[in-house]
């Protein structure tokens, strides 16, 4: 044997001992001299020794630029010497065993998989095969296999697939050999085509020869066999084979045996492996049926309950829950139809789309459930599909992002003839008003200069056609001579709520206490605890002035007071102790309420019969809320169900509570507990009451009379609750009504509950929600309004509820409602409430309600309270909705200083700001933000005056009145999402959108494009407030196209306003903003106004329904105070935008527009930027579970393994024999 002399020179880079050995090995490969086998054997043994003993050597061989792996693999490929091969396999095993997946990936990229598979084929030709070689080959393949997504295809093409299977078949007693073979089979089985092929060759039956009852011997082999079996059973073919052979019952028997004998919980991973096999086989309908027939529900329920006491067994409990929920028989939603309980006949039926399908359904079709609950009819595993999946680029790709630059470039299109657009001239009288008849006083009066031209109408140069001065230009409240009685009382002063209190006025006021707080005089008294019992609905329609609405509150007008007190001014003597009607012959009623008014002189001596004085100390009661006026507005509101009742919270109003409401911390295991209680319904069916206690579909239904049953109601404006079923004594299933002319969109709820007792936790389950996730899983609570609390001077919506979670349930959605997809399930919002007062009347809502009647009341109050010398306020009716309700259009700006030419000219040429809100009825937060905007614009704040002097505001505060009135979540009466109709709105089906777009098209036609368009929305899955805008460059960046190389010039000014808001509004988060244009959003207001109208600063502003995770309000749920503040801050942002864009006042800070670096540095991996912007807004919540039978992918297993509340185990990539587990405590 010729010994190779090793170089003694030492160099860090090339002459280290390892590199010297590798160089010599490379030379041996090149020379191929006879007798070099001994040298190769010697060199590889030395390298093996160094690799085994020195981490430095391992790093050196796998570092970037090193050729070590290539040399080793080349030798392995070319040598025929058995010992050299064994040495090299041991070297590679050492390299990939330590250092994580990176080293295994390096080996794969260098072609290692192909070389090893070829070596396996060569070794298999020997008879008998070299056992040591087979063990090492399989060990190495098992380690690198998970890093090679094509290993299954390579093994099949090479013919190596059955080699490992045959080795197991013929060596069942040789555990050392079959252990790595099983690990390789598991890797192969991740390819469904391989799993089917192996199944045909008897692999499933073979696995059941290896696994068995409890035994302390060969536990590592048992664990790997179970992992392999679980992977194989993901194939529907294999799962059917297992069901046909009765293996579901065998698996349950094995699980119970290990559960009983593993009293010290040392073999949890084996027990979990059995559950994973059951989990895989129950992905098919036959498997679920076999599981039920084998009494699997009761077995897993009982074993999981026994495991609850041991925290480290949570993975077993959670996997059991997952299986049970999946196998829980799919139930039919207990409804006659999933279409809305209310019907509205459309004037025009769309030619296509969901609404057309709805109208074309045969009357006898059962649209609630399908005959089949999943797509289990045919084997869908396709080699092509799976291997195309493997070839998919791993880099981020979002097919929804628009990539056609021609479609991205804004193209200003009128879309309608100019003659037709002239119909909108009447909505812009400010462009032609000359104010000659108005009593305007300039702050600095200028001498009047006679001019012949001023004898007639003033002609001011504008960009568009002028409206004749003879036209009907009645600007409400501008002419002092035509002021109504309200204005004569209020026009010469500003309403108190819109200005800071002044010391002198406070001193002069006899109504104010020294603490400057407003006091609400006692408005109501509770009659003992009979707040609900025996009371008729209070009628509020045909009343005279002397008897008006004193059950609630009115705004008392005191000219001398700088702050407006709220008071009732008369005792209601009509209310008898048993309750009665205040007025006869009316159709509008107030909700359940027992109250009497009190005289103001007796306010200090009067108290409620429960001993509590009804005195309300508040500092921010909204003066735009007027109970009397609200009832008047309700009378003219047209609803499809023809509501005659008024919800108490809407009548009396809402005052933000004085305390903070933090985002709720989710208790450990809450979802698991709720799932367990749901499973008990199936196991202990005799405990279920299953009694309908409220039903809109059944006209003969009557209110239950039992004292211990809750009473429900939703027959009022914006109400939504269709049916209630009592499940247990204190648990109720609630079903929401779908949007009218639709069969889905269930999320918004607003309903009344009464008849409760104190000290009892009532569980409410809203069982037909549709979104796959919700902020209810991240600390959001529903809202409750207590009438008793309101009578006790706390009229507030407050966040309530414990044990809140949102999860998939066992009620199936029909394919008709799920867009053609079968097997979809509904989701449950569950929460538990303990009421503070017996027999209270409480209201629950998804978010702070804001009705259409509330909007009309607010607008009328703002109009009656404004100073017409200072503020130009005009309210028009843009159009009528399908139901005949008016859609308000508001114009706000500052009155000109005088009717002199220069001032009129400045007035007419102010740029426009166009705002809209509430296109989606369930996003009530948008209305609260809009309320903040309107009140700020109408305030006496100097900045508000500057803002009015800078812009003309055109505002449509509610784009979807019908949807709001009728309790819809997303649609109008047309059954369509109005924010997807902007491209081609139908004047008959989408009148508000058609005419809103017409206003913008008219402005474009007369060359008066708005500076900013913003549509206010709410967001159900993200926190904070943020904006979506439109940018060509940013859209191209997000598609991995180098926009810098494109010939694109884009003004980055679209980012200025969001940047300003991020600096001024505490709830606003710039990091959540996106300026990407997606194909699915091309018909939204934001994109259409940008692309077709040509408004560069076209935005959607999204406000969270939950709360904030940054800034001043971090960790707090959002309330109306914060939402209104956001509306005001938006106005402040517009003023700063004006100043920054004026070169005479300010230079634009470069930091506001420095977007390129910011964008390039940010990594955007989004599924849909306007759903999840940049990174996921939320981490996976602690117990996220997908117990779906909709597919046999393993996503839910990954969720269960990785989610903190479920479990966190060692990364058992299937190759570890360790039984250790690491539990992450929440």
Short mmCIF file of C-alpha atoms in Angstrom, two decimals, residues 1034 1037-1038 1055 1155-1165 1174-1175:
data_model
loop_
_atom_site.label_atom_id
_atom_site.label_comp_id
_atom_site.label_asym_id
_atom_site.label_seq_id
_atom_site.Cartn_x
_atom_site.Cartn_y
_atom_site.Cartn_z
CA UNK A 1034 -45.41 50.53 -6.11
CA UNK A 1037 -42.36 46.88 -7.36
CA UNK A 1038 -44.60 44.38 -5.67
CA UNK A 1055 -48.09 59.34 -0.02
CA UNK A 1155 -40.46 56.50 -0.76
CA UNK A 1156 -38.12 54.60 -3.02
CA UNK A 1157 -35.63 53.55 -0.34
CA UNK A 1158 -38.44 52.79 2.06
CA UNK A 1159 -40.11 50.55 -0.48
CA UNK A 1160 -37.02 48.77 -1.67
CA UNK A 1161 -35.98 47.99 1.90
CA UNK A 1162 -39.39 46.61 2.84
CA UNK A 1163 -40.14 43.00 2.06
CA UNK A 1164 -43.70 42.62 0.96
CA UNK A 1165 -45.04 39.09 1.06
CA UNK A 1174 -47.03 43.72 4.07
CA UNK A 1175 -46.48 41.05 6.72
#
